[in-house]
PDB file of C-alpha atoms in Angstrom:
ATOM      1  CA  MET Y   1      11.816  -0.488  18.569  1.00 89.00           C
ATOM      2  CA  ASN Y   2       8.891  -0.966  20.516  1.00 92.00           C
ATOM      3  CA  VAL Y   3       6.310   1.763  19.890  1.00 95.00           C
ATOM      4  CA  GLN Y   4       3.688   1.872  22.039  1.00 95.00           C
ATOM      5  CA  LYS Y   5       0.264   3.064  20.893  1.00 93.00           C
ATOM      6  CA  LYS Y   6      -1.860   4.827  24.556  1.00 93.00           C
ATOM      7  CA  GLY Y   7      -4.673   7.059  24.187  1.00 90.00           C
ATOM      8  CA  SER Y   8      -2.910  10.065  22.178  1.00 92.00           C
ATOM      9  CA  TRP Y   9       0.333   9.059  22.804  1.00 95.00           C
ATOM     10  CA  LEU Y  10       2.710   7.153  21.702  1.00 97.00           C
ATOM     11  CA  VAL Y  11       5.690   5.249  24.087  1.00 97.00           C
ATOM     12  CA  PHE Y  12       8.661   4.164  23.451  1.00 97.00           C
ATOM     13  CA  GLU Y  13      11.587   3.831  24.842  1.00 96.00           C
ATOM     14  CA  ALA Y  14      14.822   5.526  22.795  1.00 96.00           C
ATOM     15  CA  PRO Y  15      16.824   2.465  20.244  1.00 94.00           C
ATOM     16  CA  SER Y  16      20.725   2.838  20.381  1.00 94.00           C
ATOM     17  CA  SER Y  17      21.129   4.084  17.141  1.00 94.00           C
ATOM     18  CA  TRP Y  18      19.272   7.210  18.166  1.00 96.00           C
ATOM     19  CA  GLU Y  19      22.245   8.343  21.112  1.00 96.00           C
ATOM     20  CA  GLY Y  20      23.686  11.870  20.490  1.00 96.00           C
ATOM     21  CA  LEU Y  21      21.169  13.325  17.929  1.00 97.00           C
ATOM     22  CA  SER Y  22      19.053  15.439  19.059  1.00 97.00           C
ATOM     23  CA  LEU Y  23      15.283  15.561  18.651  1.00 97.00           C
ATOM     24  CA  GLU Y  24      15.046  16.772  16.118  1.00 96.00           C
ATOM     25  CA  GLN Y  25      17.298  14.819  14.079  1.00 97.00           C
ATOM     26  CA  ALA Y  26      16.094  11.552  15.002  1.00 97.00           C
ATOM     27  CA  PHE Y  27      12.367  12.867  13.903  1.00 97.00           C
ATOM     28  CA  GLN Y  28      13.270  13.694  10.864  1.00 96.00           C
ATOM     29  CA  THR Y  29      16.419  11.174   9.478  1.00 95.00           C
ATOM     30  CA  LYS Y  30      14.957   8.224  11.453  1.00 94.00           C
ATOM     31  CA  TRP Y  31      10.973   8.776  10.722  1.00 95.00           C
ATOM     32  CA  PHE Y  32      10.884  10.946   8.222  1.00 93.00           C
ATOM     33  CA  VAL Y  33       9.126  13.514   9.765  1.00 95.00           C
ATOM     34  CA  PRO Y  34       7.385  15.867   7.583  1.00 94.00           C
ATOM     35  CA  LYS Y  35       8.398  19.348   9.090  1.00 94.00           C
ATOM     36  CA  LYS Y  36       4.665  21.163   9.289  1.00 94.00           C
ATOM     37  CA  MET Y  37       3.976  17.263  11.884  1.00 95.00           C
ATOM     38  CA  LEU Y  38       7.275  19.153  13.813  1.00 96.00           C
ATOM     39  CA  HIS Y  39       6.064  22.504  13.373  1.00 96.00           C
ATOM     40  CA  GLU Y  40       2.765  21.199  15.558  1.00 95.00           C
ATOM     41  CA  TRP Y  41       4.985  19.088  17.568  1.00 96.00           C
ATOM     42  CA  ARG Y  42       6.878  22.273  19.324  1.00 95.00           C
ATOM     43  CA  MET Y  43       3.953  24.431  19.482  1.00 95.00           C
ATOM     44  CA  THR Y  44       1.691  21.824  21.071  1.00 94.00           C
ATOM     45  CA  LYS Y  45       4.361  20.303  23.595  1.00 95.00           C
ATOM     46  CA  GLY Y  46       3.769  17.183  21.824  1.00 95.00           C
ATOM     47  CA  VAL Y  47       7.101  15.492  23.288  1.00 97.00           C
ATOM     48  CA  SER Y  48       8.320  14.672  26.136  1.00 97.00           C
ATOM     49  CA  ILE Y  49      12.119  13.167  27.779  1.00 97.00           C
ATOM     50  CA  ASN Y  50      11.744  11.299  30.290  1.00 97.00           C
ATOM     51  CA  ASP Y  51       8.237  12.931  31.166  1.00 94.00           C
ATOM     52  CA  ASP Y  52       9.240  16.567  30.486  1.00 96.00           C
ATOM     53  CA  ILE Y  53       8.485  18.398  27.379  1.00 95.00           C
ATOM     54  CA  VAL Y  54      12.131  19.714  26.203  1.00 94.00           C
ATOM     55  CA  PRO Y  55      13.503  21.351  23.556  1.00 95.00           C
ATOM     56  CA  PHE Y  56      14.016  19.647  20.014  1.00 96.00           C
ATOM     57  CA  HIS Y  57      17.935  20.136  19.938  1.00 96.00           C
ATOM     58  CA  THR Y  58      17.439  18.119  23.373  1.00 97.00           C
ATOM     59  CA  ILE Y  59      20.292  15.288  23.092  1.00 97.00           C
ATOM     60  CA  ILE Y  60      18.889  11.448  23.166  1.00 97.00           C
ATOM     61  CA  SER Y  61      20.856   9.717  26.429  1.00 96.00           C
ATOM     62  CA  PRO Y  62      20.536   5.858  26.816  1.00 91.00           C
ATOM     63  CA  ASN Y  63      17.198   4.870  27.915  1.00 90.00           C
ATOM     64  CA  ASP Y  64      16.091   7.830  27.532  1.00 97.00           C
ATOM     65  CA  ARG Y  65      11.785   7.417  27.178  1.00 97.00           C
ATOM     66  CA  ILE Y  66      10.341   9.306  25.095  1.00 97.00           C
ATOM     67  CA  ARG Y  67       6.301  10.611  24.023  1.00 97.00           C
ATOM     68  CA  VAL Y  68       5.509  11.814  21.006  1.00 97.00           C
ATOM     69  CA  ARG Y  69       1.928  13.378  21.007  1.00 95.00           C
ATOM     70  CA  ILE Y  70      -0.468  11.858  17.354  1.00 94.00           C
ATOM     71  CA  LYS Y  71      -3.449  15.068  16.313  1.00 91.00           C
ATOM     72  CA  GLU Y  72      -6.672  12.931  17.310  1.00 92.00           C
ATOM     73  CA  GLU Y  73      -8.773  13.962  13.675  1.00 95.00           C
ATOM     74  CA  GLN Y  74     -12.566  13.684  12.549  1.00 95.00           C
ATOM     75  CA  ILE Y  75     -12.832  10.037  11.219  1.00 96.00           C
ATOM     76  CA  GLU Y  76     -12.342  10.719   7.210  1.00 96.00           C
ATOM     77  CA  PRO Y  77     -14.277   9.303   4.203  1.00 97.00           C
ATOM     78  CA  VAL Y  78     -18.367   8.906   6.762  1.00 97.00           C
ATOM     79  CA  PRO Y  79     -17.900   5.531   7.896  1.00 98.00           C
ATOM     80  CA  THR Y  80     -20.305   2.285   6.221  1.00 98.00           C
ATOM     81  CA  TYR Y  81     -19.998  -1.069   7.830  1.00 98.00           C
ATOM     82  CA  ILE Y  82     -18.724  -3.139   5.424  1.00 98.00           C
ATOM     83  CA  PRO Y  83     -17.070  -6.780   6.074  1.00 97.00           C
ATOM     84  CA  LEU Y  84     -13.113  -6.636   5.495  1.00 98.00           C
ATOM     85  CA  HIS Y  85     -10.985  -9.523   5.796  1.00 97.00           C
ATOM     86  CA  VAL Y  86      -7.955  -8.278   7.880  1.00 98.00           C
ATOM     87  CA  VAL Y  87      -4.967  -9.553   6.669  1.00 98.00           C
ATOM     88  CA  PHE Y  88      -2.948  -7.779   9.998  1.00 98.00           C
ATOM     89  CA  GLU Y  89      -2.830  -5.014  12.142  1.00 98.00           C
ATOM     90  CA  ASP Y  90      -1.007  -3.429  14.594  1.00 97.00           C
ATOM     91  CA  ASP Y  91      -1.559  -0.292  17.005  1.00 96.00           C
ATOM     92  CA  HIS Y  92       0.034   1.121  13.639  1.00 97.00           C
ATOM     93  CA  VAL Y  93      -1.139  -0.249  10.474  1.00 98.00           C
ATOM     94  CA  LEU Y  94      -3.018  -2.010   9.371  1.00 98.00           C
ATOM     95  CA  VAL Y  95      -3.832  -4.246   5.788  1.00 98.00           C
ATOM     96  CA  ILE Y  96      -6.287  -5.357   4.321  1.00 98.00           C
ATOM     97  CA  ASN Y  97      -8.002  -7.899   1.605  1.00 98.00           C
ATOM     98  CA  LYS Y  98     -10.106  -5.557  -0.712  1.00 98.00           C
ATOM     99  CA  PRO Y  99     -12.930  -7.652  -3.271  1.00 96.00           C
ATOM    100  CA  ALA Y 100     -12.699  -6.956  -6.876  1.00 95.00           C
ATOM    101  CA  HIS Y 101     -15.630  -4.411  -7.996  1.00 96.00           C
ATOM    102  CA  MET Y 102     -15.541  -1.992  -4.852  1.00 97.00           C
ATOM    103  CA  ASP Y 103     -13.237   0.784  -4.572  1.00 97.00           C
ATOM    104  CA  VAL Y 104     -10.059   2.148  -2.684  1.00 98.00           C
ATOM    105  CA  HIS Y 105     -11.321   5.562  -1.604  1.00 97.00           C
ATOM    106  CA  PRO Y 106     -13.958   7.694  -2.536  1.00 96.00           C
ATOM    107  CA  THR Y 107     -14.723   9.460  -6.492  1.00 92.00           C
ATOM    108  CA  GLN Y 108     -17.466  11.490  -5.642  1.00 92.00           C
ATOM    109  CA  PRO Y 109     -19.433  13.635  -3.043  1.00 89.00           C
ATOM    110  CA  ASN Y 110     -21.258  11.545  -0.617  1.00 92.00           C
ATOM    111  CA  GLN Y 111     -19.938   8.136  -1.954  1.00 96.00           C
ATOM    112  CA  THR Y 112     -19.832   5.595   0.624  1.00 97.00           C
ATOM    113  CA  ASN Y 113     -18.742   2.144  -0.471  1.00 97.00           C
ATOM    114  CA  THR Y 114     -15.470   1.644  -0.945  1.00 98.00           C
ATOM    115  CA  LEU Y 115     -12.770   0.561   0.977  1.00 98.00           C
ATOM    116  CA  ALA Y 116     -12.232   3.600   3.349  1.00 98.00           C
ATOM    117  CA  ASN Y 117     -15.827   4.580   4.415  1.00 98.00           C
ATOM    118  CA  ALA Y 118     -15.548   0.852   5.490  1.00 98.00           C
ATOM    119  CA  VAL Y 119     -11.690   0.918   7.432  1.00 98.00           C
ATOM    120  CA  ALA Y 120     -13.359   4.478   9.182  1.00 98.00           C
ATOM    121  CA  PHE Y 121     -16.575   2.044   9.815  1.00 98.00           C
ATOM    122  CA  HIS Y 122     -13.345   0.179  11.650  1.00 98.00           C
ATOM    123  CA  PHE Y 123     -11.481   2.542  13.122  1.00 98.00           C
ATOM    124  CA  GLN Y 124     -14.782   3.899  14.481  1.00 97.00           C
ATOM    125  CA  CYS Y 125     -15.520   0.380  16.644  1.00 97.00           C
ATOM    126  CA  GLU Y 126     -11.917   0.165  16.935  1.00 95.00           C
ATOM    127  CA  GLY Y 127     -12.382   4.417  18.627  1.00 94.00           C
ATOM    128  CA  ILE Y 128      -9.321   4.979  16.652  1.00 95.00           C
ATOM    129  CA  HIS Y 129      -9.401   8.614  15.954  1.00 95.00           C
ATOM    130  CA  SER Y 130      -7.773   9.456  12.015  1.00 96.00           C
ATOM    131  CA  LYS Y 131      -8.618   9.202   8.958  1.00 97.00           C
ATOM    132  CA  VAL Y 132      -8.244   6.936   6.394  1.00 98.00           C
ATOM    133  CA  ARG Y 133      -4.536   6.526   4.473  1.00 98.00           C
ATOM    134  CA  HIS Y 134      -3.862   3.806   2.726  1.00 98.00           C
ATOM    135  CA  VAL Y 135       0.143   4.229   1.413  1.00 97.00           C
ATOM    136  CA  HIS Y 136      -0.792   2.451  -2.282  1.00 95.00           C
ATOM    137  CA  ARG Y 137      -4.299   1.818  -4.474  1.00 94.00           C
ATOM    138  CA  LEU Y 138      -5.578  -0.677  -6.018  1.00 96.00           C
ATOM    139  CA  ASP Y 139      -8.125   0.115  -9.343  1.00 95.00           C
ATOM    140  CA  ARG Y 140     -11.713  -0.620  -8.273  1.00 96.00           C
ATOM    141  CA  ASP Y 141     -11.919  -4.813 -10.068  1.00 95.00           C
ATOM    142  CA  THR Y 142      -7.607  -4.786  -8.438  1.00 96.00           C
ATOM    143  CA  SER Y 143      -8.824  -7.359  -5.249  1.00 96.00           C
ATOM    144  CA  GLY Y 144      -6.318  -8.255  -3.207  1.00 97.00           C
ATOM    145  CA  VAL Y 145      -3.656  -6.928  -0.619  1.00 98.00           C
ATOM    146  CA  ILE Y 146      -3.410  -3.209   0.067  1.00 98.00           C
ATOM    147  CA  LEU Y 147      -2.246  -1.319   3.375  1.00 98.00           C
ATOM    148  CA  PHE Y 148      -3.516   1.438   5.375  1.00 98.00           C
ATOM    149  CA  ALA Y 149      -1.643   3.570   7.863  1.00 98.00           C
ATOM    150  CA  LYS Y 150      -3.758   3.894  11.185  1.00 97.00           C
ATOM    151  CA  HIS Y 151      -2.170   7.239  11.712  1.00 96.00           C
ATOM    152  CA  ALA Y 152       0.498  10.708  10.218  1.00 95.00           C
ATOM    153  CA  LEU Y 153       3.342   9.151  12.348  1.00 97.00           C
ATOM    154  CA  ALA Y 154       2.532   5.997  10.688  1.00 97.00           C
ATOM    155  CA  GLY Y 155       1.602   7.735   6.769  1.00 97.00           C
ATOM    156  CA  ALA Y 156       5.305   9.497   6.708  1.00 96.00           C
ATOM    157  CA  ILE Y 157       7.549   6.844   7.562  1.00 97.00           C
ATOM    158  CA  LEU Y 158       5.273   4.265   4.999  1.00 97.00           C
ATOM    159  CA  ASP Y 159       4.838   7.719   2.009  1.00 96.00           C
ATOM    160  CA  LYS Y 160       8.727   6.978   2.612  1.00 95.00           C
ATOM    161  CA  TYR Y 161       9.364   3.486   2.170  1.00 96.00           C
ATOM    162  CA  LEU Y 162       7.241   3.673  -1.073  1.00 95.00           C
ATOM    163  CA  ALA Y 163       8.430   6.299  -2.356  1.00 93.00           C
ATOM    164  CA  GLU Y 164      12.493   4.528  -2.002  1.00 93.00           C
ATOM    165  CA  ARG Y 165      10.560   1.718  -3.401  1.00 92.00           C
ATOM    166  CA  THR Y 166      11.231  -0.822  -0.063  1.00 95.00           C
ATOM    167  CA  ILE Y 167       7.349  -1.775   0.233  1.00 96.00           C
ATOM    168  CA  ARG Y 168       7.148  -5.170  -2.333  1.00 96.00           C
ATOM    169  CA  ARG Y 169       3.911  -6.284  -3.728  1.00 95.00           C
ATOM    170  CA  THR Y 170       3.483  -9.057  -5.527  1.00 97.00           C
ATOM    171  CA  TYR Y 171       0.839  -9.795  -8.218  1.00 97.00           C
ATOM    172  CA  ILE Y 172      -0.924 -12.742 -10.085  1.00 96.00           C
ATOM    173  CA  ALA Y 173      -2.584 -12.454 -13.693  1.00 96.00           C
ATOM    174  CA  LEU Y 174      -4.544 -14.537 -16.011  1.00 95.00           C
ATOM    175  CA  VAL Y 175      -3.466 -13.382 -19.036  1.00 96.00           C
ATOM    176  CA  HIS Y 176      -4.378 -14.410 -22.736  1.00 97.00           C
ATOM    177  CA  GLY Y 177      -1.854 -16.337 -25.223  1.00 97.00           C
ATOM    178  CA  TYR Y 178       0.352 -18.745 -23.827  1.00 98.00           C
ATOM    179  CA  VAL Y 179       3.743 -16.609 -22.450  1.00 97.00           C
ATOM    180  CA  LYS Y 180       6.787 -18.585 -24.126  1.00 96.00           C
ATOM    181  CA  GLN Y 181       9.652 -16.451 -21.895  1.00 96.00           C
ATOM    182  CA  LYS Y 182       9.594 -18.034 -18.320  1.00 97.00           C
ATOM    183  CA  LYS Y 183      10.851 -15.097 -16.734  1.00 98.00           C
ATOM    184  CA  GLY Y 184      11.214 -11.559 -17.940  1.00 98.00           C
ATOM    185  CA  THR Y 185      10.430  -7.579 -17.838  1.00 98.00           C
ATOM    186  CA  VAL Y 186       8.846  -4.740 -19.137  1.00 98.00           C
ATOM    187  CA  LYS Y 187      10.819  -1.370 -19.532  1.00 98.00           C
ATOM    188  CA  ALA Y 188       8.213   0.579 -21.378  1.00 98.00           C
ATOM    189  CA  PRO Y 189       7.432   4.332 -20.924  1.00 98.00           C
ATOM    190  CA  ILE Y 190       4.209   5.477 -19.655  1.00 98.00           C
ATOM    191  CA  GLY Y 191       1.468   7.574 -20.912  1.00 97.00           C
ATOM    192  CA  ARG Y 192      -2.527   9.199 -20.749  1.00 95.00           C
ATOM    193  CA  ASP Y 193      -3.657   8.027 -23.392  1.00 94.00           C
ATOM    194  CA  ARG Y 194      -5.116  11.287 -25.095  1.00 91.00           C
ATOM    195  CA  HIS Y 195      -8.699   9.393 -27.162  1.00 91.00           C
ATOM    196  CA  HIS Y 196      -9.745   8.052 -23.975  1.00 92.00           C
ATOM    197  CA  PRO Y 197     -10.160   9.871 -20.376  1.00 89.00           C
ATOM    198  CA  THR Y 198      -9.354   6.661 -18.750  1.00 92.00           C
ATOM    199  CA  LYS Y 199      -6.602   4.587 -20.440  1.00 96.00           C
ATOM    200  CA  ARG Y 200      -3.337   4.364 -20.355  1.00 97.00           C
ATOM    201  CA  ARG Y 201      -0.877   3.726 -22.399  1.00 97.00           C
ATOM    202  CA  VAL Y 202       3.034   2.778 -24.526  1.00 97.00           C
ATOM    203  CA  SER Y 203       3.893   6.700 -25.327  1.00 96.00           C
ATOM    204  CA  LYS Y 204       8.242   7.546 -25.366  1.00 95.00           C
ATOM    205  CA  THR Y 205       7.163  10.756 -23.779  1.00 95.00           C
ATOM    206  CA  GLY Y 206       5.442   9.259 -20.646  1.00 96.00           C
ATOM    207  CA  ASP Y 207       7.182   8.210 -17.365  1.00 97.00           C
ATOM    208  CA  THR Y 208       9.694   4.775 -16.546  1.00 97.00           C
ATOM    209  CA  ALA Y 209       7.458   1.737 -15.877  1.00 97.00           C
ATOM    210  CA  ILE Y 210       8.911  -1.292 -15.554  1.00 97.00           C
ATOM    211  CA  THR Y 211       7.356  -4.501 -14.666  1.00 98.00           C
ATOM    212  CA  HIS Y 212       8.948  -7.874 -14.048  1.00 98.00           C
ATOM    213  CA  TYR Y 213       6.569 -11.256 -15.003  1.00 98.00           C
ATOM    214  CA  GLU Y 214       7.188 -14.972 -14.652  1.00 98.00           C
ATOM    215  CA  ARG Y 215       4.970 -18.121 -16.078  1.00 96.00           C
ATOM    216  CA  LEU Y 216       4.032 -20.159 -13.221  1.00 94.00           C
ATOM    217  CA  GLU Y 217       1.387 -22.020 -15.935  1.00 93.00           C
ATOM    218  CA  TYR Y 218      -0.528 -22.132 -19.236  1.00 94.00           C
ATOM    219  CA  ASP Y 219      -4.011 -24.256 -19.493  1.00 91.00           C
ATOM    220  CA  LYS Y 220      -3.603 -25.567 -23.067  1.00 92.00           C
ATOM    221  CA  GLN Y 221      -7.773 -25.780 -23.025  1.00 90.00           C
ATOM    222  CA  LYS Y 222      -8.053 -22.427 -22.863  1.00 91.00           C
ATOM    223  CA  HIS Y 223      -5.157 -20.472 -23.809  1.00 94.00           C
ATOM    224  CA  VAL Y 224      -4.365 -18.852 -21.447  1.00 95.00           C
ATOM    225  CA  SER Y 225      -1.573 -18.380 -18.508  1.00 95.00           C
ATOM    226  CA  LEU Y 226      -0.565 -17.541 -15.119  1.00 95.00           C
ATOM    227  CA  VAL Y 227       2.047 -15.280 -14.008  1.00 97.00           C
ATOM    228  CA  ARG Y 228       4.279 -13.642 -11.479  1.00 97.00           C
ATOM    229  CA  LEU Y 229       3.755 -10.274 -11.199  1.00 98.00           C
ATOM    230  CA  THR Y 230       6.607  -7.297  -9.313  1.00 97.00           C
ATOM    231  CA  LEU Y 231       6.710  -3.533  -9.949  1.00 95.00           C
ATOM    232  CA  ASP Y 232       9.956  -0.831  -9.775  1.00 94.00           C
ATOM    233  CA  THR Y 233       7.276   1.659 -10.540  1.00 93.00           C
ATOM    234  CA  GLY Y 234       4.264   2.111  -9.388  1.00 91.00           C
ATOM    235  CA  ARG Y 235       2.592   4.020 -12.390  1.00 94.00           C
ATOM    236  CA  THR Y 236      -1.494   3.705 -13.177  1.00 94.00           C
ATOM    237  CA  HIS Y 237      -2.739   0.727 -14.530  1.00 97.00           C
ATOM    238  CA  GLN Y 238       0.978  -0.333 -15.750  1.00 97.00           C
ATOM    239  CA  ILE Y 239      -0.029  -4.471 -15.455  1.00 98.00           C
ATOM    240  CA  ARG Y 240      -2.873  -3.942 -17.171  1.00 98.00           C
ATOM    241  CA  VAL Y 241      -0.640  -1.603 -20.394  1.00 98.00           C
ATOM    242  CA  HIS Y 242       2.338  -3.646 -19.647  1.00 98.00           C
ATOM    243  CA  MET Y 243       1.221  -6.290 -20.574  1.00 98.00           C
ATOM    244  CA  SER Y 244      -1.207  -5.358 -22.865  1.00 98.00           C
ATOM    245  CA  TYR Y 245       1.529  -4.424 -24.451  1.00 98.00           C
ATOM    246  CA  ILE Y 246       3.741  -7.426 -25.029  1.00 98.00           C
ATOM    247  CA  GLY Y 247       0.192  -8.931 -26.310  1.00 98.00           C
ATOM    248  CA  HIS Y 248      -0.739 -11.256 -23.855  1.00 98.00           C
ATOM    249  CA  PRO Y 249      -3.916  -9.340 -22.624  1.00 98.00           C
ATOM    250  CA  LEU Y 250      -5.517  -9.279 -18.696  1.00 97.00           C
ATOM    251  CA  VAL Y 251      -8.327 -12.252 -19.637  1.00 95.00           C
ATOM    252  CA  GLY Y 252     -11.516  -9.498 -18.600  1.00 95.00           C
ATOM    253  CA  ASP Y 253     -10.021  -6.462 -19.157  1.00 97.00           C
ATOM    254  CA  THR Y 254     -12.223  -5.113 -21.892  1.00 97.00           C
ATOM    255  CA  LEU Y 255     -10.085  -1.112 -22.495  1.00 97.00           C
ATOM    256  CA  TYR Y 256      -7.002  -2.492 -22.493  1.00 97.00           C
ATOM    257  CA  GLY Y 257      -7.693  -5.758 -24.904  1.00 97.00           C
ATOM    258  CA  GLY Y 258      -8.674  -8.348 -23.204  1.00 97.00           C
ATOM    259  CA  LYS Y 259     -12.004 -11.471 -23.516  1.00 96.00           C
ATOM    260  CA  PRO Y 260     -14.505 -10.118 -21.220  1.00 94.00           C
ATOM    261  CA  TRP Y 261     -14.304 -13.601 -20.082  1.00 92.00           C
ATOM    262  CA  MET Y 262     -15.699 -12.518 -16.131  1.00 91.00           C
ATOM    263  CA  ASN Y 263     -17.261  -9.058 -14.906  1.00 91.00           C
ATOM    264  CA  ARG Y 264     -12.946  -8.387 -13.634  1.00 93.00           C
ATOM    265  CA  GLN Y 265      -9.945  -8.491 -14.779  1.00 94.00           C
ATOM    266  CA  ALA Y 266      -8.162 -11.386 -13.385  1.00 95.00           C
ATOM    267  CA  LEU Y 267      -5.842  -9.759 -11.517  1.00 96.00           C
ATOM    268  CA  HIS Y 268      -4.909 -10.497  -7.953  1.00 96.00           C
ATOM    269  CA  ALA Y 269      -2.799  -8.409  -5.591  1.00 97.00           C
ATOM    270  CA  ILE Y 270      -1.373 -11.846  -3.844  1.00 96.00           C
ATOM    271  CA  SER Y 271       1.618 -10.169  -0.923  1.00 97.00           C
ATOM    272  CA  LEU Y 272       2.865  -7.364   0.259  1.00 97.00           C
ATOM    273  CA  SER Y 273       6.376  -6.980   2.036  1.00 97.00           C
ATOM    274  CA  PHE Y 274       7.012  -4.167   3.748  1.00 98.00           C
ATOM    275  CA  PRO Y 275       9.514  -2.515   6.797  1.00 97.00           C
ATOM    276  CA  HIS Y 276       7.234  -1.599  10.107  1.00 97.00           C
ATOM    277  CA  PRO Y 277       7.760   1.602  10.253  1.00 97.00           C
ATOM    278  CA  PHE Y 278       9.022   1.285  14.145  1.00 96.00           C
ATOM    279  CA  THR Y 279       9.926  -2.100  14.830  1.00 94.00           C
ATOM    280  CA  LYS Y 280      11.814  -2.151  11.177  1.00 94.00           C
ATOM    281  CA  GLU Y 281      11.005  -5.427  11.227  1.00 96.00           C
ATOM    282  CA  PHE Y 282       9.689  -6.747   7.770  1.00 96.00           C
ATOM    283  CA  ILE Y 283       6.045  -7.503   7.327  1.00 98.00           C
ATOM    284  CA  THR Y 284       5.453 -10.267   4.521  1.00 97.00           C
ATOM    285  CA  CYS Y 285       1.554 -10.446   4.275  1.00 97.00           C
ATOM    286  CA  SER Y 286      -0.323 -12.967   1.776  1.00 96.00           C
ATOM    287  CA  ALA Y 287      -3.977 -13.150   0.308  1.00 94.00           C
ATOM    288  CA  LEU Y 288      -5.404 -15.669  -2.268  1.00 89.00           C
ATOM    289  CA  PRO Y 289      -7.308 -14.709  -4.803  1.00 86.00           C
ATOM    290  CA  ASP Y 290     -11.331 -15.615  -5.414  1.00 75.00           C
ATOM    291  CA  GLU Y 291     -11.481 -19.522  -6.272  1.00 68.00           C
ATOM    292  CA  THR Y 292     -13.652 -18.561  -9.045  1.00 63.00           C
ATOM    293  CA  ILE Y 293     -11.590 -16.403 -10.980  1.00 64.00           C
ATOM    294  CA  PHE Y 294      -8.825 -18.563 -10.766  1.00 65.00           C
ATOM    295  CA  SER Y 295     -10.189 -22.083 -10.455  1.00 61.00           C
ATOM    296  CA  HIS Y 296      -8.739 -23.892 -13.084  1.00 50.00           C
ATOM    297  CA  ILE Y 297      -5.334 -23.123 -12.037  1.00 55.00           C
ATOM    298  CA  LYS Y 298      -3.471 -25.198  -9.889  1.00 52.00           C
ATOM    299  CA  ARG Y 299      -3.541 -22.676  -6.484  1.00 49.00           C
ATOM    300  CA  GLY Y 300      -0.039 -24.116  -5.044  1.00 46.00           C
ATOM    301  CA  ALA Y 301       1.230 -22.466  -7.936  1.00 48.00           C
ATOM    302  CA  LEU Y 302       0.549 -19.161  -6.474  1.00 46.00           C
ATOM    303  CA  LEU Y 303       2.202 -18.646  -3.504  1.00 43.00           C
TER     304      LEU Y 303
END
């Protein structure tokens, strides 16, 4: 489906899979539009077929031209100029390669040095009137690709994909020791550590957490392994907790037993795959890590 953004409107021709459905059915089952957004469209006459405002029970016919109004929002958080490494962008989504030592979004009042502030400035320069919506998060000291929605409808669709686990993220990490198994899976629930406000731990009463890992290389001199990781779940600090749990904490991750050989945990989100919210095309975005972090590992092993 080719959905074009024209000012405050999304314009598209109804795909064959929408034929015979009512507008409401199509919005709910094909786009997962939240009830609040549907209600807003009704109240503001924000949907038309062939330039006519019609009720939501109207049945969609072949070649119908549908328009949907996207509500303009005040840009939030405060726009701040910070250079961005844009990996992919169109009218609906934005993928950024986040540097380490940067929060994804403000965590305290008046904070303006986060990735969200930089994206807000990017939106402002492009004339996009939208809140900044990150679809998932990365820890402050984890670098790599992160997905943003450029308007509320794209955000709702991508949130649904994230919940259904159709958005896939791949990480690489340097961990202490030789990881004996070439490939393995850690299935261990993760909960809060009651003795530390930000720390997590493996706990029988925690939430289900599943991490898959693969050893790519081993450096005998430094006694570290390069591993590739994918997640079936998205718990806070999941990779850091699970690798520490099996005896291979991340290099630099002093919170979970890593040695302070660098001023961050050696973790990078190297690729991100997701279905486009409208075309349904599977998009894969990749970004190699900073050479200073993995410089002694052969770069050919990373992707």
